[in-house]
Backbone as JSON Lines, residues from 0, in Angstrom:
{"i":0,"aa":"M","n":[94.08,87.01,77.12],"ca":[93.81,86.4,78.42],"c":[93.09,85.07,78.21]}
{"i":1,"aa":"N","n":[93.54,83.99,78.85],"ca":[92.9,82.7,78.61],"c":[91.59,82.59,79.49]}
{"i":2,"aa":"T","n":[90.87,81.51,79.27],"ca":[89.58,81.36,79.92],"c":[89.71,81.31,81.49]}
{"i":3,"aa":"R","n":[90.71,80.62,81.95],"ca":[90.92,80.48,83.41],"c":[91.18,81.88,84.03]}
{"i":4,"aa":"D","n":[92.08,82.63,83.39],"ca":[92.36,83.97,83.88],"c":[91.22,84.89,83.83]}
{"i":5,"aa":"R","n":[90.39,84.82,82.76],"ca":[89.22,85.63,82.72],"c":[88.21,85.3,83.88]}
{"i":6,"aa":"L","n":[88.09,84.02,84.17],"ca":[87.22,83.66,85.26],"c":[87.77,84.18,86.62]}
{"i":7,"aa":"I","n":[89.04,84.08,86.85],"ca":[89.63,84.61,88.03],"c":[89.48,86.11,88.19]}
{"i":8,"aa":"G","n":[89.67,86.82,87.03],"ca":[89.49,88.24,87.04],"c":[88.08,88.66,87.31]}
{"i":9,"aa":"A","n":[87.14,87.9,86.75],"ca":[85.72,88.19,87.0],"c":[85.34,87.98,88.44]}
{"i":10,"aa":"M","n":[85.9,86.89,89.02],"ca":[85.62,86.66,90.47],"c":[86.17,87.76,91.33]}
{"i":11,"aa":"I","n":[87.33,88.27,91.04],"ca":[87.89,89.4,91.84],"c":[87.06,90.6,91.69]}
{"i":12,"aa":"D","n":[86.6,90.95,90.52],"ca":[85.79,92.19,90.3],"c":[84.41,92.03,90.94]}
{"i":13,"aa":"L","n":[83.82,90.88,90.84],"ca":[82.48,90.71,91.4],"c":[82.47,90.69,92.95]}
{"i":14,"aa":"V","n":[83.5,90.12,93.53],"ca":[83.59,90.14,94.98],"c":[83.81,91.57,95.47]}
{"i":15,"aa":"R","n":[84.61,92.32,94.77],"ca":[84.81,93.74,95.14],"c":[83.53,94.58,94.92]}
{"i":16,"aa":"Q","n":[82.75,94.22,93.97],"ca":[81.5,94.92,93.72],"c":[80.4,94.56,94.71]}
{"i":17,"aa":"K","n":[80.21,93.23,94.9],"ca":[79.0,92.73,95.57],"c":[79.23,91.99,96.89]}
{"i":18,"aa":"G","n":[80.47,91.58,97.1],"ca":[80.69,90.75,98.27],"c":[80.64,89.26,97.89]}
{"i":19,"aa":"Y","n":[81.32,88.46,98.63],"ca":[81.46,87.01,98.32],"c":[80.1,86.31,98.23]}
{"i":20,"aa":"D","n":[79.29,86.47,99.28],"ca":[78.06,85.7,99.39],"c":[77.06,86.0,98.23]}
{"i":21,"aa":"A","n":[77.13,87.28,97.72],"ca":[76.2,87.62,96.7],"c":[76.58,87.12,95.28]}
{"i":22,"aa":"V","n":[77.83,86.68,95.17],"ca":[78.3,86.26,93.85],"c":[77.87,84.82,93.57]}
{"i":23,"aa":"R","n":[77.33,84.58,92.4],"ca":[76.97,83.25,91.93],"c":[77.91,82.74,90.84]}
{"i":24,"aa":"V","n":[78.04,81.52,90.66],"ca":[78.87,80.98,89.56],"c":[78.38,81.57,88.22]}
{"i":25,"aa":"D","n":[77.04,81.62,88.11],"ca":[76.5,82.17,86.86],"c":[77.0,83.6,86.6]}
{"i":26,"aa":"D","n":[77.08,84.38,87.63],"ca":[77.57,85.76,87.55],"c":[79.01,85.79,87.05]}
{"i":27,"aa":"V","n":[79.86,84.89,87.56],"ca":[81.25,84.82,87.15],"c":[81.3,84.43,85.7]}
{"i":28,"aa":"C","n":[80.55,83.47,85.3],"ca":[80.58,83.0,83.93],"c":[80.12,84.11,82.95]}
{"i":29,"aa":"A","n":[79.06,84.83,83.37],"ca":[78.58,85.91,82.52],"c":[79.59,87.05,82.35]}
{"i":30,"aa":"M","n":[80.23,87.41,83.44],"ca":[81.23,88.49,83.33],"c":[82.43,88.05,82.5]}
{"i":31,"aa":"A","n":[82.78,86.8,82.63],"ca":[83.96,86.23,81.91],"c":[83.64,85.91,80.49]}
{"i":32,"aa":"G","n":[82.36,85.8,80.19],"ca":[81.92,85.43,78.81],"c":[82.18,83.99,78.49]}
{"i":33,"aa":"V","n":[82.0,83.09,79.45],"ca":[82.23,81.66,79.19],"c":[81.01,80.88,79.71]}
{"i":34,"aa":"S","n":[80.98,79.61,79.35],"ca":[79.88,78.77,79.77],"c":[80.16,78.2,81.16]}
{"i":35,"aa":"K","n":[79.04,77.72,81.74],"ca":[79.19,77.12,83.11],"c":[80.04,75.88,83.04]}
{"i":36,"aa":"G","n":[79.98,75.2,81.93],"ca":[80.82,73.98,81.75],"c":[82.33,74.37,81.8]}
{"i":37,"aa":"A","n":[82.63,75.5,81.2],"ca":[84.03,75.98,81.22],"c":[84.45,76.29,82.63]}
{"i":38,"aa":"F","n":[83.56,76.9,83.38],"ca":[83.89,77.23,84.78],"c":[84.3,75.9,85.56]}
{"i":39,"aa":"F","n":[83.45,74.87,85.45],"ca":[83.7,73.64,86.22],"c":[84.81,72.78,85.62]}
{"i":40,"aa":"H","n":[85.25,73.16,84.46],"ca":[86.44,72.51,83.89],"c":[87.69,72.94,84.66]}
{"i":41,"aa":"Y","n":[87.7,74.19,85.15],"ca":[88.8,74.7,85.87],"c":[88.63,74.7,87.4]}
{"i":42,"aa":"F","n":[87.45,74.84,87.85],"ca":[87.22,75.01,89.29],"c":[86.04,74.13,89.8]}
{"i":43,"aa":"K","n":[86.28,73.58,90.98],"ca":[85.22,72.7,91.55],"c":[84.08,73.46,92.17]}
{"i":44,"aa":"S","n":[84.33,74.68,92.64],"ca":[83.32,75.42,93.39],"c":[83.64,76.87,93.37]}
{"i":45,"aa":"K","n":[82.67,77.69,93.86],"ca":[82.92,79.09,94.03],"c":[83.97,79.37,95.06]}
{"i":46,"aa":"Q","n":[84.04,78.57,96.1],"ca":[85.08,78.8,97.11],"c":[86.47,78.56,96.53]}
{"i":47,"aa":"E","n":[86.53,77.49,95.73],"ca":[87.89,77.19,95.17],"c":[88.39,78.29,94.25]}
{"i":48,"aa":"I","n":[87.54,78.85,93.41],"ca":[87.98,79.93,92.57],"c":[88.3,81.14,93.42]}
{"i":49,"aa":"A","n":[87.56,81.39,94.49],"ca":[87.84,82.52,95.35],"c":[89.21,82.42,96.03]}
{"i":50,"aa":"E","n":[89.58,81.15,96.4],"ca":[90.85,80.94,97.02],"c":[92.01,81.17,96.0]}
{"i":51,"aa":"I","n":[91.77,80.61,94.83],"ca":[92.81,80.77,93.8],"c":[92.95,82.22,93.36]}
{"i":52,"aa":"A","n":[91.82,82.93,93.35],"ca":[91.84,84.35,93.04],"c":[92.59,85.1,94.11]}
{"i":53,"aa":"A","n":[92.5,84.66,95.34],"ca":[93.22,85.29,96.51],"c":[94.75,85.15,96.26]}
{"i":54,"aa":"D","n":[95.14,84.02,95.76],"ca":[96.6,83.8,95.49],"c":[97.03,84.72,94.32]}
{"i":55,"aa":"A","n":[96.16,84.8,93.29],"ca":[96.53,85.67,92.13],"c":[96.55,87.16,92.59]}
{"i":56,"aa":"W","n":[95.64,87.55,93.45],"ca":[95.6,88.92,93.95],"c":[96.91,89.23,94.71]}
{"i":57,"aa":"R","n":[97.32,88.31,95.56],"ca":[98.57,88.43,96.34],"c":[99.75,88.64,95.4]}
{"i":58,"aa":"D","n":[99.87,87.71,94.5],"ca":[101.06,87.77,93.59],"c":[101.08,88.98,92.7]}
{"i":59,"aa":"N","n":[99.9,89.34,92.15],"ca":[99.84,90.49,91.3],"c":[100.06,91.8,92.03]}
{"i":60,"aa":"S","n":[99.51,91.88,93.23],"ca":[99.63,93.12,94.03],"c":[101.1,93.35,94.45]}
{"i":61,"aa":"C","n":[101.7,92.28,94.99],"ca":[103.08,92.39,95.44],"c":[104.02,92.64,94.24]}
{"i":62,"aa":"G","n":[103.7,92.05,93.12],"ca":[104.49,92.26,91.88],"c":[104.35,93.72,91.41]}
{"i":63,"aa":"L","n":[103.17,94.24,91.5],"ca":[102.96,95.66,91.04],"c":[103.78,96.59,91.88]}
{"i":64,"aa":"F","n":[103.74,96.44,93.2],"ca":[104.43,97.39,94.09],"c":[105.96,97.18,93.96]}
{"i":65,"aa":"A","n":[106.38,95.97,93.74],"ca":[107.83,95.73,93.58],"c":[108.24,96.36,92.25]}
{"i":66,"aa":"S","n":[107.51,96.32,91.24],"ca":[107.85,96.86,89.91],"c":[108.0,98.36,89.96]}
{"i":67,"aa":"Q","n":[107.34,99.02,90.89],"ca":[107.39,100.44,91.02],"c":[108.59,100.94,91.79]}
{"i":68,"aa":"G","n":[109.36,100.01,92.44],"ca":[110.54,100.36,93.15],"c":[110.32,100.83,94.56]}
{"i":69,"aa":"F","n":[109.12,100.84,95.05],"ca":[108.86,101.37,96.41],"c":[109.5,100.51,97.48]}
{"i":70,"aa":"V","n":[109.68,99.23,97.21],"ca":[110.12,98.33,98.28],"c":[111.55,97.83,98.02]}
{"i":71,"aa":"A","n":[112.25,98.44,97.11],"ca":[113.61,98.07,96.83],"c":[114.6,98.79,97.69]}
{"i":72,"aa":"S","n":[115.13,98.1,98.68],"ca":[116.07,98.76,99.59],"c":[117.47,99.01,98.98]}
{"i":73,"aa":"D","n":[117.73,98.32,97.83],"ca":[119.01,98.48,97.22],"c":[118.99,99.59,96.14]}
{"i":74,"aa":"D","n":[117.88,100.25,95.93],"ca":[117.77,101.36,94.99],"c":[118.17,102.64,95.69]}
{"i":75,"aa":"R","n":[119.26,103.25,95.26],"ca":[119.78,104.46,95.95],"c":[119.33,105.73,95.28]}
{"i":76,"aa":"D","n":[118.49,105.68,94.25],"ca":[118.03,106.87,93.61],"c":[117.13,107.76,94.5]}
{"i":77,"aa":"A","n":[116.57,107.17,95.5],"ca":[115.73,107.91,96.46],"c":[115.94,107.29,97.84]}
{"i":78,"aa":"S","n":[115.74,108.12,98.87],"ca":[115.81,107.62,100.23],"c":[114.67,106.73,100.54]}
{"i":79,"aa":"A","n":[114.78,105.95,101.6],"ca":[113.7,105.06,102.01],"c":[112.5,105.92,102.36]}
{"i":80,"aa":"R","n":[112.71,107.02,103.0],"ca":[111.62,107.95,103.36],"c":[110.85,108.4,102.16]}
{"i":81,"aa":"E","n":[111.61,108.79,101.11],"ca":[110.99,109.25,99.88],"c":[110.22,108.15,99.16]}
{"i":82,"aa":"K","n":[110.77,106.94,99.23],"ca":[110.07,105.81,98.61],"c":[108.73,105.56,99.27]}
{"i":83,"aa":"L","n":[108.72,105.6,100.63],"ca":[107.47,105.36,101.32],"c":[106.43,106.44,101.05]}
{"i":84,"aa":"L","n":[106.88,107.63,100.96],"ca":[105.96,108.77,100.66],"c":[105.44,108.68,99.24]}
{"i":85,"aa":"R","n":[106.28,108.28,98.32],"ca":[105.85,108.03,96.95],"c":[104.89,106.88,96.85]}
{"i":86,"aa":"Y","n":[105.13,105.89,97.68],"ca":[104.16,104.75,97.71],"c":[102.78,105.2,98.06]}
{"i":87,"aa":"V","n":[102.69,106.06,99.07],"ca":[101.4,106.61,99.45],"c":[100.8,107.41,98.26]}
{"i":88,"aa":"D","n":[101.59,108.21,97.63],"ca":[101.14,108.95,96.41],"c":[100.6,107.99,95.34]}
{"i":89,"aa":"F","n":[101.31,106.91,95.17],"ca":[100.89,105.93,94.17],"c":[99.55,105.33,94.52]}
{"i":90,"aa":"R","n":[99.36,105.0,95.78],"ca":[98.01,104.48,96.2],"c":[96.94,105.5,95.99]}
{"i":91,"aa":"I","n":[97.22,106.76,96.2],"ca":[96.22,107.81,95.97],"c":[95.99,107.89,94.49]}
{"i":92,"aa":"A","n":[97.02,107.8,93.66],"ca":[96.8,107.86,92.2],"c":[95.94,106.71,91.67]}
{"i":93,"aa":"L","n":[96.09,105.56,92.28],"ca":[95.27,104.34,91.9],"c":[93.78,104.68,92.18]}
{"i":94,"aa":"I","n":[93.54,105.29,93.33],"ca":[92.16,105.64,93.69],"c":[91.59,106.69,92.7]}
{"i":95,"aa":"E","n":[92.39,107.74,92.53],"ca":[91.88,108.82,91.65],"c":[91.78,108.41,90.26]}
{"i":96,"aa":"G","n":[92.49,107.4,89.79],"ca":[92.43,106.94,88.43],"c":[91.3,105.95,88.19]}
{"i":97,"aa":"S","n":[90.54,105.57,89.17],"ca":[89.41,104.63,89.01],"c":[88.11,105.33,88.8]}
{"i":98,"aa":"S","n":[87.29,104.75,87.95],"ca":[85.97,105.31,87.69],"c":[84.89,104.82,88.62]}
{"i":99,"aa":"E","n":[85.15,103.62,89.26],"ca":[84.18,103.07,90.25],"c":[84.94,102.71,91.49]}
{"i":100,"aa":"I","n":[84.22,102.79,92.64],"ca":[84.88,102.5,93.92],"c":[85.47,101.05,93.95]}
{"i":101,"aa":"Y","n":[84.72,100.13,93.42],"ca":[85.19,98.75,93.5],"c":[86.52,98.53,92.85]}
{"i":102,"aa":"E","n":[86.85,99.35,91.82],"ca":[88.05,99.19,91.06],"c":[89.34,99.39,91.91]}
{"i":103,"aa":"F","n":[89.2,100.18,92.95],"ca":[90.43,100.39,93.74],"c":[90.31,99.64,95.13]}
{"i":104,"aa":"C","n":[89.24,98.9,95.32],"ca":[89.09,98.21,96.58],"c":[89.92,96.93,96.54]}
{"i":105,"aa":"C","n":[90.26,96.51,97.78],"ca":[91.13,95.34,97.94],"c":[90.32,94.05,98.05]}
{"i":106,"aa":"Y","n":[90.58,93.13,97.09],"ca":[89.91,91.86,97.08],"c":[90.16,91.11,98.46]}
{"i":107,"aa":"A","n":[91.38,91.06,98.82],"ca":[91.74,90.37,100.08],"c":[91.07,90.96,101.26]}
{"i":108,"aa":"G","n":[91.07,92.27,101.38],"ca":[90.47,92.92,102.53],"c":[88.95,92.7,102.5]}
{"i":109,"aa":"T","n":[88.34,92.77,101.34],"ca":[86.91,92.54,101.24],"c":[86.52,91.17,101.74]}
{"i":110,"aa":"L","n":[87.29,90.19,101.34],"ca":[86.99,88.79,101.74],"c":[87.19,88.62,103.24]}
{"i":111,"aa":"V","n":[88.3,89.07,103.75],"ca":[88.62,88.91,105.17],"c":[87.53,89.57,106.05]}
{"i":112,"aa":"Q","n":[87.06,90.68,105.69],"ca":[86.01,91.37,106.48],"c":[84.72,90.61,106.44]}
{"i":113,"aa":"E","n":[84.42,89.98,105.25],"ca":[83.11,89.36,105.13],"c":[83.05,87.9,105.66]}
{"i":114,"aa":"V","n":[84.16,87.13,105.43],"ca":[84.04,85.67,105.64],"c":[84.93,85.18,106.73]}
{"i":115,"aa":"H","n":[85.51,86.06,107.61],"ca":[86.45,85.59,108.55],"c":[85.83,84.59,109.56]}
{"i":116,"aa":"E","n":[84.48,84.64,109.7],"ca":[83.81,83.69,110.62],"c":[83.14,82.63,109.79]}
{"i":117,"aa":"T","n":[82.52,82.95,108.69],"ca":[81.73,81.97,107.91],"c":[82.54,81.05,107.07]}
{"i":118,"aa":"H","n":[83.67,81.51,106.53],"ca":[84.52,80.7,105.7],"c":[85.99,80.92,106.09]}
{"i":119,"aa":"P","n":[86.38,80.41,107.31],"ca":[87.71,80.72,107.8],"c":[88.86,80.35,106.9]}
{"i":120,"aa":"E","n":[88.74,79.21,106.14],"ca":[89.8,78.8,105.31],"c":[90.02,79.85,104.16]}
{"i":121,"aa":"L","n":[88.88,80.32,103.62],"ca":[88.94,81.33,102.55],"c":[89.52,82.65,103.09]}
{"i":122,"aa":"S","n":[89.11,82.99,104.34],"ca":[89.6,84.21,104.96],"c":[91.09,84.1,105.19]}
{"i":123,"aa":"D","n":[91.56,82.97,105.66],"ca":[93.01,82.77,105.89],"c":[93.77,82.85,104.58]}
{"i":124,"aa":"R","n":[93.23,82.35,103.46],"ca":[93.9,82.41,102.19],"c":[93.99,83.83,101.71]}
{"i":125,"aa":"A","n":[92.91,84.61,101.91],"ca":[92.91,86.01,101.5],"c":[93.86,86.81,102.34]}
{"i":126,"aa":"A","n":[93.93,86.49,103.64],"ca":[94.77,87.22,104.56],"c":[96.28,87.1,104.18]}
{"i":127,"aa":"Q","n":[96.58,86.02,103.49],"ca":[98.0,85.85,103.06],"c":[98.42,87.02,102.23]}
{"i":128,"aa":"G","n":[97.6,87.61,101.42],"ca":[97.91,88.67,100.55],"c":[98.21,89.98,101.37]}
{"i":129,"aa":"I","n":[97.45,90.19,102.43],"ca":[97.71,91.32,103.29],"c":[99.01,91.15,104.04]}
{"i":130,"aa":"V","n":[99.17,89.95,104.6],"ca":[100.38,89.68,105.38],"c":[101.68,89.74,104.48]}
{"i":131,"aa":"A","n":[101.49,89.27,103.21],"ca":[102.64,89.32,102.3],"c":[103.05,90.74,101.98]}
{"i":132,"aa":"H","n":[102.11,91.6,101.87],"ca":[102.45,93.02,101.56],"c":[103.04,93.71,102.76]}
{"i":133,"aa":"V","n":[102.55,93.39,103.95],"ca":[103.2,93.91,105.16],"c":[104.67,93.5,105.21]}
{"i":134,"aa":"A","n":[104.94,92.26,104.94],"ca":[106.32,91.71,104.96],"c":[107.15,92.4,103.85]}
{"i":135,"aa":"Q","n":[106.51,92.73,102.73],"ca":[107.16,93.38,101.66],"c":[107.6,94.84,102.0]}
{"i":136,"aa":"L","n":[106.77,95.45,102.79],"ca":[107.06,96.87,103.21],"c":[108.1,96.88,104.36]}
{"i":137,"aa":"E","n":[108.19,95.84,105.14],"ca":[108.98,95.94,106.38],"c":[110.4,96.37,106.22]}
{"i":138,"aa":"P","n":[111.16,95.79,105.25],"ca":[112.57,96.15,105.11],"c":[112.78,97.65,104.8]}
{"i":139,"aa":"I","n":[111.95,98.23,103.9],"ca":[112.1,99.63,103.55],"c":[111.64,100.48,104.76]}
{"i":140,"aa":"C","n":[110.67,100.02,105.49],"ca":[110.27,100.76,106.73],"c":[111.45,100.8,107.77]}
{"i":141,"aa":"A","n":[112.12,99.66,107.87],"ca":[113.31,99.58,108.75],"c":[114.34,100.52,108.31]}
{"i":142,"aa":"E","n":[114.63,100.61,107.03],"ca":[115.65,101.55,106.54],"c":[115.25,102.94,106.76]}
{"i":143,"aa":"A","n":[114.01,103.32,106.54],"ca":[113.51,104.69,106.75],"c":[113.59,105.06,108.24]}
{"i":144,"aa":"L","n":[113.24,104.14,109.12],"ca":[113.36,104.46,110.55],"c":[114.8,104.64,110.99]}
{"i":145,"aa":"R","n":[115.72,103.78,110.5],"ca":[117.1,103.96,110.81],"c":[117.62,105.32,110.34]}
{"i":146,"aa":"D","n":[117.27,105.65,109.11],"ca":[117.71,106.98,108.58],"c":[117.19,108.16,109.39]}
{"i":147,"aa":"A","n":[116.05,107.91,109.99],"ca":[115.42,108.99,110.81],"c":[115.92,108.97,112.3]}
{"i":148,"aa":"G","n":[116.85,108.02,112.57],"ca":[117.34,107.95,113.93],"c":[116.38,107.28,114.86]}
{"i":149,"aa":"R","n":[115.48,106.48,114.33],"ca":[114.52,105.76,115.15],"c":[114.87,104.32,115.26]}
{"i":150,"aa":"D","n":[114.14,103.58,116.07],"ca":[114.44,102.16,116.31],"c":[113.85,101.34,115.12]}
{"i":151,"aa":"A","n":[114.72,100.68,114.37],"ca":[114.31,99.86,113.28],"c":[113.43,98.66,113.73]}
{"i":152,"aa":"A","n":[113.47,98.32,114.95],"ca":[112.65,97.27,115.49],"c":[111.13,97.58,115.38]}
{"i":153,"aa":"E","n":[110.84,98.88,115.14],"ca":[109.46,99.29,114.97],"c":[108.95,99.03,113.57]}
{"i":154,"aa":"A","n":[109.8,98.52,112.66],"ca":[109.45,98.42,111.25],"c":[108.28,97.5,111.0]}
{"i":155,"aa":"A","n":[108.16,96.39,111.72],"ca":[107.01,95.52,111.56],"c":[105.69,96.21,111.89]}
{"i":156,"aa":"A","n":[105.73,96.96,112.99],"ca":[104.53,97.71,113.41],"c":[104.16,98.79,112.39]}
{"i":157,"aa":"L","n":[105.19,99.51,111.8],"ca":[104.92,100.52,110.88],"c":[104.39,99.92,109.58]}
{"i":158,"aa":"A","n":[104.91,98.81,109.09],"ca":[104.46,98.19,107.91],"c":[103.03,97.69,108.09]}
{"i":159,"aa":"Q","n":[102.7,97.17,109.25],"ca":[101.35,96.76,109.53],"c":[100.41,97.97,109.57]}
{"i":160,"aa":"Y","n":[100.93,99.11,110.09],"ca":[100.12,100.32,110.17],"c":[99.76,100.8,108.76]}
{"i":161,"aa":"F","n":[100.69,100.6,107.84],"ca":[100.37,100.99,106.43],"c":[99.12,100.28,105.99]}
{"i":162,"aa":"Q","n":[99.04,98.97,106.22],"ca":[97.86,98.2,105.82],"c":[96.65,98.59,106.57]}
{"i":163,"aa":"T","n":[96.8,98.9,107.86],"ca":[95.66,99.4,108.7],"c":[95.04,100.61,108.06]}
{"i":164,"aa":"V","n":[95.93,101.59,107.7],"ca":[95.42,102.83,107.16],"c":[94.84,102.6,105.78]}
{"i":165,"aa":"L","n":[95.48,101.83,104.97],"ca":[95.01,101.63,103.6],"c":[93.62,100.91,103.58]}
{"i":166,"aa":"Q","n":[93.49,99.88,104.42],"ca":[92.24,99.14,104.45],"c":[91.13,100.06,105.05]}
{"i":167,"aa":"G","n":[91.5,100.82,106.07],"ca":[90.5,101.78,106.61],"c":[90.06,102.84,105.59]}
{"i":168,"aa":"A","n":[91.05,103.34,104.82],"ca":[90.74,104.31,103.82],"c":[89.77,103.78,102.78]}
{"i":169,"aa":"L","n":[89.97,102.54,102.35],"ca":[89.04,101.97,101.37],"c":[87.62,101.79,101.99]}
{"i":170,"aa":"L","n":[87.6,101.43,103.29],"ca":[86.29,101.33,103.93],"c":[85.58,102.67,103.97]}
{"i":171,"aa":"M","n":[86.36,103.73,104.27],"ca":[85.8,105.07,104.26],"c":[85.21,105.51,102.92]}
{"i":172,"aa":"A","n":[85.85,105.08,101.82],"ca":[85.33,105.38,100.48],"c":[83.97,104.69,100.31]}
{"i":173,"aa":"K","n":[83.85,103.5,100.8],"ca":[82.6,102.81,100.72],"c":[81.49,103.45,101.59]}
{"i":174,"aa":"A","n":[81.92,103.82,102.8],"ca":[80.96,104.45,103.78],"c":[80.4,105.76,103.24]}
{"i":175,"aa":"Y","n":[81.31,106.58,102.66],"ca":[80.87,107.87,102.14],"c":[80.5,107.83,100.66]}
{"i":176,"aa":"R","n":[80.62,106.62,100.04],"ca":[80.3,106.45,98.63],"c":[81.07,107.49,97.79]}
{"i":177,"aa":"S","n":[82.3,107.68,98.17],"ca":[83.13,108.69,97.45],"c":[84.64,108.34,97.58]}
{"i":178,"aa":"P","n":[85.35,108.29,96.45],"ca":[86.8,108.1,96.55],"c":[87.54,109.16,97.38]}
{"i":179,"aa":"S","n":[86.97,110.34,97.39],"ca":[87.66,111.42,98.08],"c":[87.83,111.14,99.57]}
{"i":180,"aa":"A","n":[86.92,110.35,100.14],"ca":[87.09,110.0,101.52],"c":[88.36,109.15,101.79]}
{"i":181,"aa":"A","n":[88.66,108.3,100.86],"ca":[89.88,107.52,100.94],"c":[91.12,108.4,100.67]}
{"i":182,"aa":"V","n":[91.04,109.23,99.68],"ca":[92.16,110.14,99.37],"c":[92.48,111.03,100.55]}
{"i":183,"aa":"T","n":[91.46,111.59,101.19],"ca":[91.69,112.49,102.32],"c":[92.41,111.73,103.45]}
{"i":184,"aa":"S","n":[91.99,110.49,103.69],"ca":[92.63,109.69,104.75],"c":[94.13,109.43,104.46]}
{"i":185,"aa":"L","n":[94.4,109.11,103.21],"ca":[95.79,108.82,102.79],"c":[96.61,110.07,102.77]}
{"i":186,"aa":"E","n":[96.09,111.17,102.42],"ca":[96.79,112.42,102.45],"c":[97.2,112.78,103.88]}
{"i":187,"aa":"Q","n":[96.32,112.58,104.8],"ca":[96.6,112.81,106.24],"c":[97.66,111.86,106.7]}
{"i":188,"aa":"F","n":[97.57,110.62,106.3],"ca":[98.59,109.62,106.68],"c":[99.94,110.02,106.18]}
{"i":189,"aa":"K","n":[99.98,110.55,104.94],"ca":[101.27,110.98,104.34],"c":[101.88,112.05,105.21]}
{"i":190,"aa":"V","n":[101.11,112.96,105.69],"ca":[101.6,114.07,106.51],"c":[102.24,113.46,107.79]}
{"i":191,"aa":"Q","n":[101.47,112.6,108.41],"ca":[101.92,111.95,109.65],"c":[103.2,111.11,109.47]}
{"i":192,"aa":"L","n":[103.22,110.4,108.3],"ca":[104.42,109.63,107.97],"c":[105.65,110.47,107.72]}
{"i":193,"aa":"A","n":[105.44,111.57,107.05],"ca":[106.59,112.45,106.78],"c":[107.2,112.98,108.11]}
{"i":194,"aa":"L","n":[106.31,113.32,109.06],"ca":[106.8,113.77,110.36],"c":[107.5,112.69,111.16]}
{"i":195,"aa":"L","n":[106.91,111.46,111.08],"ca":[107.51,110.34,111.81],"c":[108.91,110.03,111.33]}
{"i":196,"aa":"L","n":[109.11,110.2,110.0],"ca":[110.41,109.78,109.39],"c":[111.34,110.96,109.2]}
{"i":197,"aa":"D","n":[111.03,112.05,109.81],"ca":[111.85,113.3,109.76],"c":[112.97,113.15,110.85]}
{"i":198,"aa":"G","n":[114.17,112.93,110.34],"ca":[115.29,112.69,111.24],"c":[115.5,113.81,112.23]}
{"i":199,"aa":"R","n":[115.24,115.04,111.8],"ca":[115.47,116.21,112.67],"c":[114.51,116.13,113.86]}
{"i":200,"aa":"Q","n":[113.23,115.77,113.54],"ca":[112.3,115.63,114.7],"c":[112.73,114.58,115.63]}
{"i":201,"aa":"A","n":[113.2,113.41,115.18],"ca":[113.63,112.34,116.03],"c":[114.8,112.76,116.9]}
{"i":202,"aa":"Q","n":[115.68,113.55,116.34],"ca":[116.85,114.09,117.09],"c":[116.37,115.02,118.2]}
{"i":203,"aa":"T","n":[115.41,115.82,117.9],"ca":[114.85,116.74,118.89],"c":[114.2,116.01,120.04]}
{"i":204,"aa":"E","n":[113.4,114.97,119.66],"ca":[112.75,114.14,120.7],"c":[113.78,113.45,121.57]}
{"i":205,"aa":"G","n":[114.89,113.02,121.02],"ca":[115.87,112.33,121.79],"c":[116.74,113.19,122.63]}
{"i":206,"aa":"N","n":[116.76,114.51,122.32],"ca":[117.58,115.42,123.08],"c":[116.71,116.67,123.45]}
{"i":207,"aa":"P","n":[115.8,116.51,124.32],"ca":[114.93,117.67,124.72],"c":[115.72,118.7,125.42]}
{"i":208,"aa":"E","n":[115.4,119.97,125.19],"ca":[116.08,121.05,125.84],"c":[115.5,121.27,127.22]}
């Protein structure tokens, strides 16, 4: 990993650990193992590296989920419903595979919560990652809804709900200082999602006796 990427990685980890305001350029340099001069060779300020890190987080996160096949509507090895349920399982596995809470926390979500009023440009840049993942989930949500006999027009709302639950689950882990709080939330969400996308249930709702 080159110096620039090490600095970006350090910024992401430190913000997830401490929050944006608490991070100093010296902290980023120390974690990355580089000099302050090296930092300013690549970045003009803490805000600039935070914004560039938000872009990297967006690209890496969307790339990770795409590589797992959860958002591929042309993959016929599994139904859209199965892919979405597996996606929730994958998010649970990421949480359970982390040794520290910050390791599974969302850089974009952390920034948006903290700086949406104090640094609106940075918040908007971070929000792009959340919005991009919502858009990434929307087509497979539409397919799953159609398969279940539901209105595919609800796909945007369902994709957004995924992010609402995920961000809330991460907040619960911080509040309870325990990954299990996030896991419990996502497990409950999976149950609700399975019921929502059960075509037999949708048929019953549409044809009440």
